[in-house]
Short mmCIF file of C-alpha atoms and ligand atoms in Angstrom, two decimals:
data_model
loop_
_atom_site.label_atom_id
_atom_site.label_comp_id
_atom_site.label_asym_id
_atom_site.label_seq_id
_atom_site.Cartn_x
_atom_site.Cartn_y
_atom_site.Cartn_z
CA UNK Z 1 -16.62 -16.70 10.48
CA UNK Z 2 -19.42 -14.60 11.96
CA UNK Z 3 -18.27 -11.65 14.09
CA UNK Z 4 -19.52 -8.28 15.35
CA UNK Z 5 -17.19 -5.84 16.56
CA UNK Z 6 -19.48 -4.16 18.81
CA UNK Z 7 -19.50 -0.38 20.10
CA UNK Z 8 -16.35 0.97 18.49
CA UNK Z 9 -16.04 4.73 16.79
CA UNK Z 10 -16.74 3.49 13.18
CA UNK Z 11 -15.14 5.48 10.25
CA UNK Z 12 -16.73 3.55 7.25
CA UNK Z 13 -14.63 5.91 4.69
CA UNK Z 14 -17.90 5.55 2.24
CA UNK Z 15 -19.35 8.87 1.76
CA UNK Z 16 -22.62 7.42 1.69
CA UNK Z 17 -22.53 5.50 5.11
CA UNK Z 18 -20.44 8.12 7.00
CA UNK Z 19 -19.13 7.79 10.47
CA UNK Z 20 -20.45 6.62 13.79
CA UNK Z 21 -19.57 7.78 17.44
CA UNK Z 22 -20.74 4.37 18.36
CA UNK Z 23 -21.84 1.48 16.11
CA UNK Z 24 -21.38 -2.23 15.31
CA UNK Z 25 -19.62 -3.71 12.44
CA UNK Z 26 -21.12 -7.23 11.10
CA UNK Z 27 -18.54 -9.41 9.38
CA UNK Z 28 -19.59 -12.83 8.03
CA UNK Z 29 -17.99 -15.19 5.36
CA UNK Z 30 -15.29 -12.94 4.81
CA UNK Z 31 -17.29 -9.79 3.88
CA UNK Z 32 -18.73 -6.97 5.73
CA UNK Z 33 -22.43 -7.34 6.14
CA UNK Z 34 -23.75 -4.32 7.90
CA UNK Z 35 -22.60 -1.32 9.82
CA UNK Z 36 -24.81 0.56 12.36
CA UNK Z 37 -25.82 1.15 15.75
CA UNK Z 38 -27.19 -1.91 17.90
CA UNK Z 39 -26.76 -4.59 15.31
CA UNK Z 40 -28.63 -7.69 16.51
CA UNK Z 41 -27.05 -10.87 15.16
CA UNK Z 42 -27.82 -13.79 17.30
CA UNK Z 43 -25.10 -16.12 15.97
CA UNK Z 44 -22.45 -14.11 15.85
CA UNK Z 45 -19.15 -13.84 17.98
CA UNK Z 46 -18.88 -10.56 19.88
CA UNK Z 47 -16.00 -8.29 20.17
CA UNK Z 48 -16.10 -5.49 22.37
CA UNK Z 49 -14.15 -2.57 20.58
CA UNK Z 50 -15.47 0.28 22.86
CA UNK Z 51 -12.75 2.83 23.28
CA UNK Z 52 -11.45 2.00 19.58
CA UNK Z 53 -11.72 3.14 16.16
CA UNK Z 54 -12.99 0.73 13.46
CA UNK Z 55 -11.88 1.57 10.06
CA UNK Z 56 -10.80 -0.33 6.78
CA UNK Z 57 -7.26 -1.52 6.74
CA UNK Z 58 -4.65 0.69 5.48
CA UNK Z 59 -4.13 0.07 1.59
CA UNK Z 60 -0.16 0.23 0.95
CA UNK Z 61 0.50 0.84 -2.60
CA UNK Z 62 4.31 0.38 -3.18
CA UNK Z 63 6.89 -1.43 -1.21
CA UNK Z 64 9.88 -3.21 -2.02
CA UNK Z 65 9.10 -5.81 0.81
CA UNK Z 66 12.32 -7.86 0.07
CA UNK Z 67 14.90 -5.33 1.38
CA UNK Z 68 13.45 -4.77 4.71
CA UNK Z 69 16.21 -7.39 5.37
CA UNK Z 70 18.83 -4.88 4.59
CA UNK Z 71 17.51 -2.04 7.17
CA UNK Z 72 20.66 -0.32 8.75
CA UNK Z 73 22.97 -1.15 5.90
CA UNK Z 74 25.64 1.44 5.14
CA UNK Z 75 26.44 3.16 2.43
CA UNK Z 76 23.32 4.84 1.05
CA UNK Z 77 20.03 3.34 -0.17
CA UNK Z 78 21.11 2.44 -3.93
CA UNK Z 79 24.59 1.35 -2.90
CA UNK Z 80 23.36 -0.97 -0.49
CA UNK Z 81 21.09 -2.34 -2.39
CA UNK Z 82 23.22 -2.89 -5.40
CA UNK Z 83 25.96 -4.49 -3.11
CA UNK Z 84 23.99 -6.76 -0.80
CA UNK Z 85 21.08 -7.35 -3.15
CA UNK Z 86 22.99 -9.38 -5.43
CA UNK Z 87 23.89 -12.12 -2.80
CA UNK Z 88 20.45 -12.90 -1.58
CA UNK Z 89 19.05 -16.09 -2.02
CA UNK Z 90 15.34 -17.23 -2.73
CA UNK Z 91 15.24 -17.90 0.99
CA UNK Z 92 16.55 -14.60 2.03
CA UNK Z 93 14.12 -12.84 -0.28
CA UNK Z 94 11.35 -15.11 1.60
CA UNK Z 95 12.34 -14.10 4.96
CA UNK Z 96 12.74 -10.43 3.95
CA UNK Z 97 9.19 -10.24 2.57
CA UNK Z 98 7.65 -12.17 5.52
CA UNK Z 99 9.19 -9.80 8.00
CA UNK Z 100 7.75 -6.82 5.91
CA UNK Z 101 4.13 -8.60 6.06
CA UNK Z 102 4.41 -9.04 9.47
CA UNK Z 103 5.19 -5.32 10.08
CA UNK Z 104 2.18 -4.65 7.68
CA UNK Z 105 -0.30 -6.43 9.59
CA UNK Z 106 1.02 -5.24 12.90
CA UNK Z 107 0.43 -1.53 11.77
CA UNK Z 108 -3.09 -2.04 10.40
CA UNK Z 109 -2.33 -2.60 6.64
CA UNK Z 110 -4.56 -5.00 5.25
CA UNK Z 111 -3.24 -4.92 1.56
CA UNK Z 112 0.28 -4.30 0.29
CA UNK Z 113 1.78 -3.97 -3.20
CA UNK Z 114 5.07 -5.73 -3.52
CA UNK Z 115 7.24 -3.82 -6.07
CA UNK Z 116 9.61 -6.62 -6.06
CA UNK Z 117 12.81 -5.26 -7.83
CA UNK Z 118 15.19 -8.24 -6.76
CA UNK Z 119 13.91 -11.03 -9.04
CA UNK Z 120 17.00 -12.73 -9.73
CA UNK Z 121 15.64 -15.95 -10.85
CA UNK Z 122 12.24 -17.55 -11.35
CA UNK Z 123 12.84 -18.90 -7.77
CA UNK Z 124 13.14 -15.35 -6.30
CA UNK Z 125 10.08 -14.47 -7.68
CA UNK Z 126 8.24 -17.32 -6.29
CA UNK Z 127 10.03 -17.04 -3.00
CA UNK Z 128 8.50 -13.59 -2.40
CA UNK Z 129 5.36 -14.48 -3.63
CA UNK Z 130 4.86 -17.44 -1.69
CA UNK Z 131 5.77 -15.16 1.43
CA UNK Z 132 3.31 -12.70 0.40
CA UNK Z 133 0.47 -15.48 0.06
CA UNK Z 134 1.38 -17.15 3.20
CA UNK Z 135 1.11 -13.59 5.21
CA UNK Z 136 -2.76 -13.62 5.04
CA UNK Z 137 -2.45 -10.04 3.51
CA UNK Z 138 -4.28 -8.97 0.40
CA UNK Z 139 -1.95 -7.78 -2.35
CA UNK Z 140 -0.36 -7.13 -5.78
CA UNK Z 141 2.96 -8.90 -6.64
CA UNK Z 142 4.72 -6.79 -9.24
CA UNK Z 143 7.33 -8.78 -10.90
CA UNK Z 144 10.42 -6.86 -11.55
CA UNK Z 145 13.96 -7.39 -12.54
CA UNK Z 146 16.88 -8.19 -10.37
CA UNK Z 147 19.28 -5.70 -8.72
CA UNK Z 148 22.22 -4.95 -11.39
CA UNK Z 149 20.21 -6.33 -14.13
CA UNK Z 150 21.72 -5.27 -17.32
CA UNK Z 151 19.78 -2.13 -18.73
CA UNK Z 152 19.89 -3.59 -22.40
CA UNK Z 153 18.27 -6.73 -21.70
CA UNK Z 154 14.46 -7.03 -20.67
CA UNK Z 155 13.33 -8.74 -17.43
CA UNK Z 156 12.52 -12.30 -17.72
CA UNK Z 157 9.35 -11.91 -19.71
CA UNK Z 158 9.14 -15.78 -20.47
CA UNK Z 159 8.80 -16.52 -16.77
CA UNK Z 160 6.51 -13.53 -15.99
CA UNK Z 161 4.23 -14.94 -18.71
CA UNK Z 162 4.39 -18.64 -17.23
CA UNK Z 163 3.67 -17.37 -13.85
CA UNK Z 164 0.68 -15.27 -15.02
CA UNK Z 165 -0.62 -18.12 -17.29
CA UNK Z 166 -0.68 -20.12 -14.10
CA UNK Z 167 -1.64 -17.90 -11.25
CA UNK Z 168 -4.89 -17.96 -9.56
CA UNK Z 169 -5.35 -16.70 -6.15
CA UNK Z 170 -8.28 -15.21 -4.13
CA UNK Z 171 -6.26 -12.63 -2.26
CA UNK Z 172 -2.88 -11.74 -4.48
CA UNK Z 173 -2.84 -10.65 -8.47
CA UNK Z 174 0.13 -9.82 -10.26
CA UNK Z 175 1.62 -6.72 -12.11
CA UNK Z 176 4.80 -5.68 -13.50
CA UNK Z 177 7.47 -3.62 -11.76
CA UNK Z 178 8.79 -1.86 -14.68
CA UNK Z 179 11.92 0.11 -14.80
CA UNK Z 180 10.53 2.61 -17.89
CA UNK Z 181 13.24 4.49 -19.07
CA UNK Z 182 15.26 4.11 -15.88
CA UNK Z 183 12.92 4.61 -12.96
CA UNK Z 184 14.47 5.87 -9.56
CA UNK Z 185 18.37 4.88 -10.35
CA UNK Z 186 20.30 7.81 -12.22
CA UNK Z 187 22.52 5.13 -13.40
CA UNK Z 188 20.06 3.08 -14.97
CA UNK Z 189 19.11 3.98 -18.82
CA UNK Z 190 17.02 1.47 -20.66
CA UNK Z 191 16.72 1.98 -24.41
CA UNK Z 192 13.22 2.18 -25.92
CA UNK Z 193 13.14 -1.43 -27.50
CA UNK Z 194 13.64 -2.81 -23.84
CA UNK Z 195 11.10 -0.91 -22.03
CA UNK Z 196 8.52 -0.79 -24.66
CA UNK Z 197 8.72 -4.38 -25.22
CA UNK Z 198 8.42 -4.96 -21.53
CA UNK Z 199 5.06 -2.51 -21.27
CA UNK Z 200 3.58 -4.34 -24.29
CA UNK Z 201 4.25 -7.89 -22.77
CA UNK Z 202 2.65 -6.75 -19.41
CA UNK Z 203 -0.44 -5.52 -21.27
CA UNK Z 204 -0.80 -8.45 -23.40
CA UNK Z 205 -0.97 -10.48 -20.30
CA UNK Z 206 -3.36 -7.94 -18.75
CA UNK Z 207 -1.17 -6.84 -15.99
CA UNK Z 208 -0.99 -3.44 -14.64
CA UNK Z 209 2.49 -1.87 -14.85
CA UNK Z 210 4.12 0.50 -11.96
CA UNK Z 211 7.02 2.69 -12.58
CA UNK Z 212 9.06 4.98 -10.53
CA UNK Z 213 9.46 8.71 -11.88
CA UNK Z 214 11.78 9.98 -9.31
CA UNK Z 215 15.44 10.82 -8.54
CA UNK Z 216 17.09 14.15 -8.08
CA UNK Z 217 15.57 17.36 -9.97
CA UNK Z 218 18.07 16.47 -12.78
CA UNK Z 219 16.13 13.51 -13.83
CA UNK Z 220 12.95 15.63 -14.80
CA UNK Z 221 11.24 14.93 -17.94
CA UNK Z 222 10.83 10.94 -16.84
CA UNK Z 223 6.73 11.12 -17.13
CA UNK Z 224 6.84 13.18 -20.18
CA UNK Z 225 9.22 10.54 -21.66
CA UNK Z 226 6.72 7.90 -21.31
CA UNK Z 227 3.85 9.97 -22.66
CA UNK Z 228 2.35 7.35 -25.10
CA UNK Z 229 2.85 4.55 -22.57
CA UNK Z 230 0.65 5.93 -19.95
CA UNK Z 231 -2.94 4.76 -18.93
CA UNK Z 232 -5.30 3.74 -16.46
CA UNK Z 233 -3.47 0.65 -15.95
CA UNK Z 234 -0.11 2.73 -14.93
CA UNK Z 235 0.95 3.59 -11.62
CA UNK Z 236 3.80 6.25 -11.22
CA UNK Z 237 5.48 6.30 -8.03
CA UNK Z 238 6.74 9.44 -6.41
CA UNK Z 239 6.33 12.15 -9.21
CA UNK Z 240 8.01 14.61 -6.91
CA UNK Z 241 9.56 16.74 -9.65
CA UNK Z 242 6.64 16.27 -12.18
CA UNK Z 243 6.12 19.53 -14.15
CA UNK Z 244 2.51 20.98 -14.49
CA UNK Z 245 2.41 19.46 -18.13
CA UNK Z 246 3.12 16.20 -16.73
CA UNK Z 247 0.45 16.30 -14.30
CA UNK Z 248 -1.90 17.19 -16.87
CA UNK Z 249 -0.59 14.15 -18.68
CA UNK Z 250 -1.17 11.90 -15.90
CA UNK Z 251 -4.91 13.52 -15.54
CA UNK Z 252 -5.61 12.93 -19.23
CA UNK Z 253 -4.15 9.37 -19.45
CA UNK Z 254 -5.86 8.28 -16.13
CA UNK Z 255 -2.76 7.03 -14.60
CA UNK Z 256 -2.50 7.12 -10.86
CA UNK Z 257 0.40 7.97 -8.27
CA UNK Z 258 1.92 6.46 -5.21
CA UNK Z 259 3.34 8.88 -2.66
CA UNK Z 260 5.75 7.72 0.03
CA UNK Z 261 6.52 11.17 1.69
CA UNK Z 262 8.92 9.73 4.26
CA UNK Z 263 11.39 8.12 2.11
CA UNK Z 264 10.94 10.69 -0.59
CA UNK Z 265 12.52 13.40 1.67
CA UNK Z 266 14.85 11.08 3.27
CA UNK Z 267 16.61 10.19 0.32
CA UNK Z 268 16.38 13.87 -1.14
CA UNK Z 269 14.02 13.26 -4.09
CA UNK Z 270 12.00 16.30 -2.90
CA UNK Z 271 8.59 17.08 -1.56
CA UNK Z 272 5.35 15.27 -2.53
CA UNK Z 273 3.26 17.56 -4.60
CA UNK Z 274 -0.13 16.34 -3.16
CA UNK Z 275 -2.42 19.29 -3.52
CA UNK Z 276 -1.26 19.74 -6.98
CA UNK Z 277 -2.15 16.03 -7.85
CA UNK Z 278 -5.38 16.10 -6.01
CA UNK Z 279 -6.31 19.22 -7.73
CA UNK Z 280 -5.59 17.51 -11.21
CA UNK Z 281 -7.84 14.79 -10.34
CA UNK Z 282 -5.28 12.41 -10.01
CA UNK Z 283 -5.87 9.43 -7.91
CA UNK Z 284 -3.25 9.14 -5.05
CA UNK Z 285 -2.39 6.38 -2.80
CA UNK Z 286 0.12 6.38 -0.02
CA UNK Z 287 3.14 3.91 0.48
CA UNK Z 288 6.17 2.71 2.63
CA UNK Z 289 8.73 2.37 -0.29
CA UNK Z 290 11.15 0.85 1.72
CA UNK Z 291 12.01 0.47 5.30
CA UNK Z 292 15.89 0.98 4.42
CA UNK Z 293 14.79 4.75 4.34
CA UNK Z 294 11.85 4.94 6.38
CA UNK Z 295 13.06 2.53 9.19
CA UNK Z 296 9.61 0.98 9.65
CA UNK Z 297 6.30 0.41 8.21
CA UNK Z 298 4.31 3.10 9.70
CA UNK Z 299 1.05 4.56 7.80
CA UNK Z 300 0.67 7.00 10.62
CA UNK Z 301 4.08 8.67 10.31
CA UNK Z 302 3.29 8.47 6.34
CA UNK Z 303 0.01 10.27 6.69
CA UNK Z 304 1.04 12.90 9.27
CA UNK Z 305 4.36 13.76 7.04
CA UNK Z 306 1.93 14.23 3.98
CA UNK Z 307 -0.33 16.41 5.85
CA UNK Z 308 2.41 18.50 7.20
CA UNK Z 309 4.44 18.85 3.98
CA UNK Z 310 1.01 19.90 1.95
CA UNK Z 311 0.14 22.45 4.58
CA UNK Z 312 3.53 23.87 4.81
CA UNK Z 313 3.57 24.16 0.94
CA UNK Z 314 0.32 25.65 0.92
CA UNK Z 315 0.67 28.16 3.87
CA UNK Z 316 -2.54 27.04 5.13
CA UNK Z 317 -3.57 24.81 8.07
CA UNK Z 318 -6.44 23.53 6.38
CA UNK Z 319 -4.94 23.10 2.74
CA UNK Z 320 -5.17 19.24 3.42
CA UNK Z 321 -7.39 17.83 6.03
CA UNK Z 322 -6.53 14.75 8.11
CA UNK Z 323 -10.08 13.24 6.92
CA UNK Z 324 -8.53 13.76 3.26
CA UNK Z 325 -5.26 11.97 4.29
CA UNK Z 326 -7.34 9.11 5.86
CA UNK Z 327 -8.94 8.69 2.32
CA UNK Z 328 -5.84 8.50 0.44
CA UNK Z 329 -4.44 5.84 2.82
CA UNK Z 330 -7.83 3.72 2.49
CA UNK Z 331 -10.36 3.98 -0.13
CA UNK Z 332 -8.37 6.24 -2.69
CA UNK Z 333 -5.46 3.83 -2.27
CA UNK Z 334 -7.63 0.96 -2.91
CA UNK Z 335 -8.79 2.79 -6.13
CA UNK Z 336 -5.44 3.35 -7.35
CA UNK Z 337 -4.85 -0.34 -7.08
CA UNK Z 338 -8.10 -1.16 -9.27
CA UNK Z 339 -9.79 -2.41 -5.98
CA UNK Z 340 -12.28 0.21 -5.40
CA UNK Z 341 -15.07 -2.38 -5.17
CA UNK Z 342 -13.17 -4.91 -3.29
CA UNK Z 343 -11.60 -3.09 -0.15
CA UNK Z 344 -10.64 0.01 1.21
CA UNK Z 345 -14.02 1.09 2.81
CA UNK Z 346 -16.48 -0.54 5.28
CA UNK Z 347 -19.44 -0.90 2.65
CA UNK Z 348 -21.38 -3.95 3.05
CA UNK Z 349 -20.38 -6.40 0.42
CA UNK Z 350 -16.67 -5.62 0.16
CA UNK Z 351 -14.23 -8.10 1.76
CA UNK Z 352 -13.86 -7.78 5.73
CA UNK Z 353 -10.57 -6.10 5.69
CA UNK Z 354 -10.40 -3.93 8.67
CA UNK Z 355 -8.44 -2.46 11.70
CA UNK Z 356 -9.22 -1.54 15.23
CA UNK Z 357 -7.26 1.01 16.65
CA UNK Z 358 -7.33 2.14 20.47
CA UNK Z 359 -8.32 5.80 20.85
CA UNK Z 360 -6.95 5.86 24.49
CA UNK Z 361 -8.03 9.16 26.06
CA UNK Z 362 -8.35 11.21 22.72
CA UNK Z 363 -10.94 13.52 23.21
CA UNK Z 364 -12.05 15.16 19.59
CA UNK Z 365 -12.07 14.13 16.00
CA UNK Z 366 -10.84 10.36 15.50
CA UNK Z 367 -9.40 11.21 12.23
CA UNK Z 368 -7.22 14.01 13.50
CA UNK Z 369 -6.30 11.22 16.20
CA UNK Z 370 -5.36 8.62 13.43
CA UNK Z 371 -3.32 11.14 11.27
CA UNK Z 372 -1.47 13.23 14.15
CA UNK Z 373 -1.43 11.30 17.26
CA UNK Z 374 -1.79 7.32 16.55
CA UNK Z 375 1.07 5.13 16.18
CA UNK Z 376 1.43 1.46 15.18
CA UNK Z 377 1.41 0.19 18.92
CA UNK Z 378 -2.25 1.46 19.01
CA UNK Z 379 -3.44 -0.87 16.46
CA UNK Z 380 -5.55 -3.68 18.34
CA UNK Z 381 -6.89 -5.85 15.45
CA UNK Z 382 -6.17 -6.58 11.95
CA UNK Z 383 -8.56 -8.73 10.19
CA UNK Z 384 -8.16 -9.51 6.14
CA UNK Z 385 -11.14 -11.19 4.50
CA UNK Z 386 -12.54 -11.59 8.01
CA UNK Z 387 -9.47 -13.39 9.34
CA UNK Z 388 -7.79 -12.00 12.36
CA UNK Z 389 -4.02 -11.70 11.12
CA UNK Z 390 -2.85 -9.65 14.15
CA UNK Z 391 -3.98 -9.25 17.56
CA UNK Z 392 -2.16 -6.69 20.08
CA UNK Z 393 -0.54 -9.14 22.45
CA UNK Z 394 -1.69 -7.10 25.52
CA UNK Z 395 -5.48 -6.14 25.46
CA UNK Z 396 -6.57 -6.84 21.92
CA UNK Z 397 -8.98 -4.02 21.38
CA UNK Z 398 -11.12 -1.56 23.73
CA UNK Z 399 -11.65 -4.15 26.48
CA UNK Z 400 -11.93 -6.43 23.77
CA UNK Z 401 -12.01 -10.18 24.22
CA UNK Z 402 -14.21 -12.28 22.28
CA UNK Z 403 -17.04 -12.43 24.56
CA UNK Z 404 -19.25 -15.06 23.04
CA UNK Z 405 -22.42 -15.28 21.47
CA UNK Z 406 -24.38 -12.30 20.75
CA UNK Z 407 -27.84 -12.01 22.65
CA UNK Z 408 -29.02 -8.96 20.82
CA UNK Z 409 -28.09 -5.52 21.03
CA UNK Z 410 -28.33 -3.58 24.39
ZN1 LIG R 501 10.11 2.41 -4.65
#
């Protein structure tokens, strides 16, 4: 592919490259080649994106993709997962994961972290992984355990090692979805010999690990309980009830955090401690978590909620800015996934993971628009590695049809 996105408002999310009221983005061979006004690329196809924002695709950092199939199930999140999750076949897992991937691309995500906590058999793991790979998204598949897995038994570490030994893929990497001492479900208490063995196995395989630290306030102390196991390869999910000492621990060990404010509040975990995490220098990414709680994949709702809660907590309209929230949703999210050099900004050399979002008649700051006013229906194009994976069924982008070969900049 050799493509120029012509005439959009461009937010590169790269501090050196900055933003352009009107510029072009040249993509070729799956990579970003150049960003700037009036690019002349004689052999490239042109997509007119006038009236749209061009920015890196959203980086989603923790999502249980399989359970989108269970949206609307009655009985509360954990009970519904435990009740229905046990009966799902590999084909069901494939369908649920595929549905989530379609939602992701439709709302401008180009990367997802599949936190798969219903690996009921090796076939279930491969069904989820297959759906993720087939979607065209970039992603991490974190191999977990099955719903209802016994607390005193490790996950299937033999199969994980087998998979990790065989796995080579240009877009999808592997990780471990780790229960830690119990994670998000207060009913789960994993003994040290089990959770330590699991973490050691992941590290022996060179896989990053991700663990929930959440649940009601009574479940405090989960991060401190894992103190000697934290490191730069560790992602903590939620951390809403982390103490100040635990935040210092995260900063010292280099662990990163994924926040999913919509699900965290919906289920009653509490409020994200966004300002405190950022002030402590802890890298933060944003996430969907589960559409059973959020209703849908919607990075715009995630960003807007995060902004509102942080500023409400601070009593300050400017405590967190839309531009900073947009960084968390893109370039900083990529950094938390270990992909800071690969995706998350429109820097030449990175993969061409790009989304195009219609600005409509918005008169002001595009970052303000994206965080407070935009919605998934405004997404016009999603490209992963330069391949168009979603195109709005109405008008693709701006006036936005492919308009043939470039004949030089106007
Ligand atoms: Zn989760």
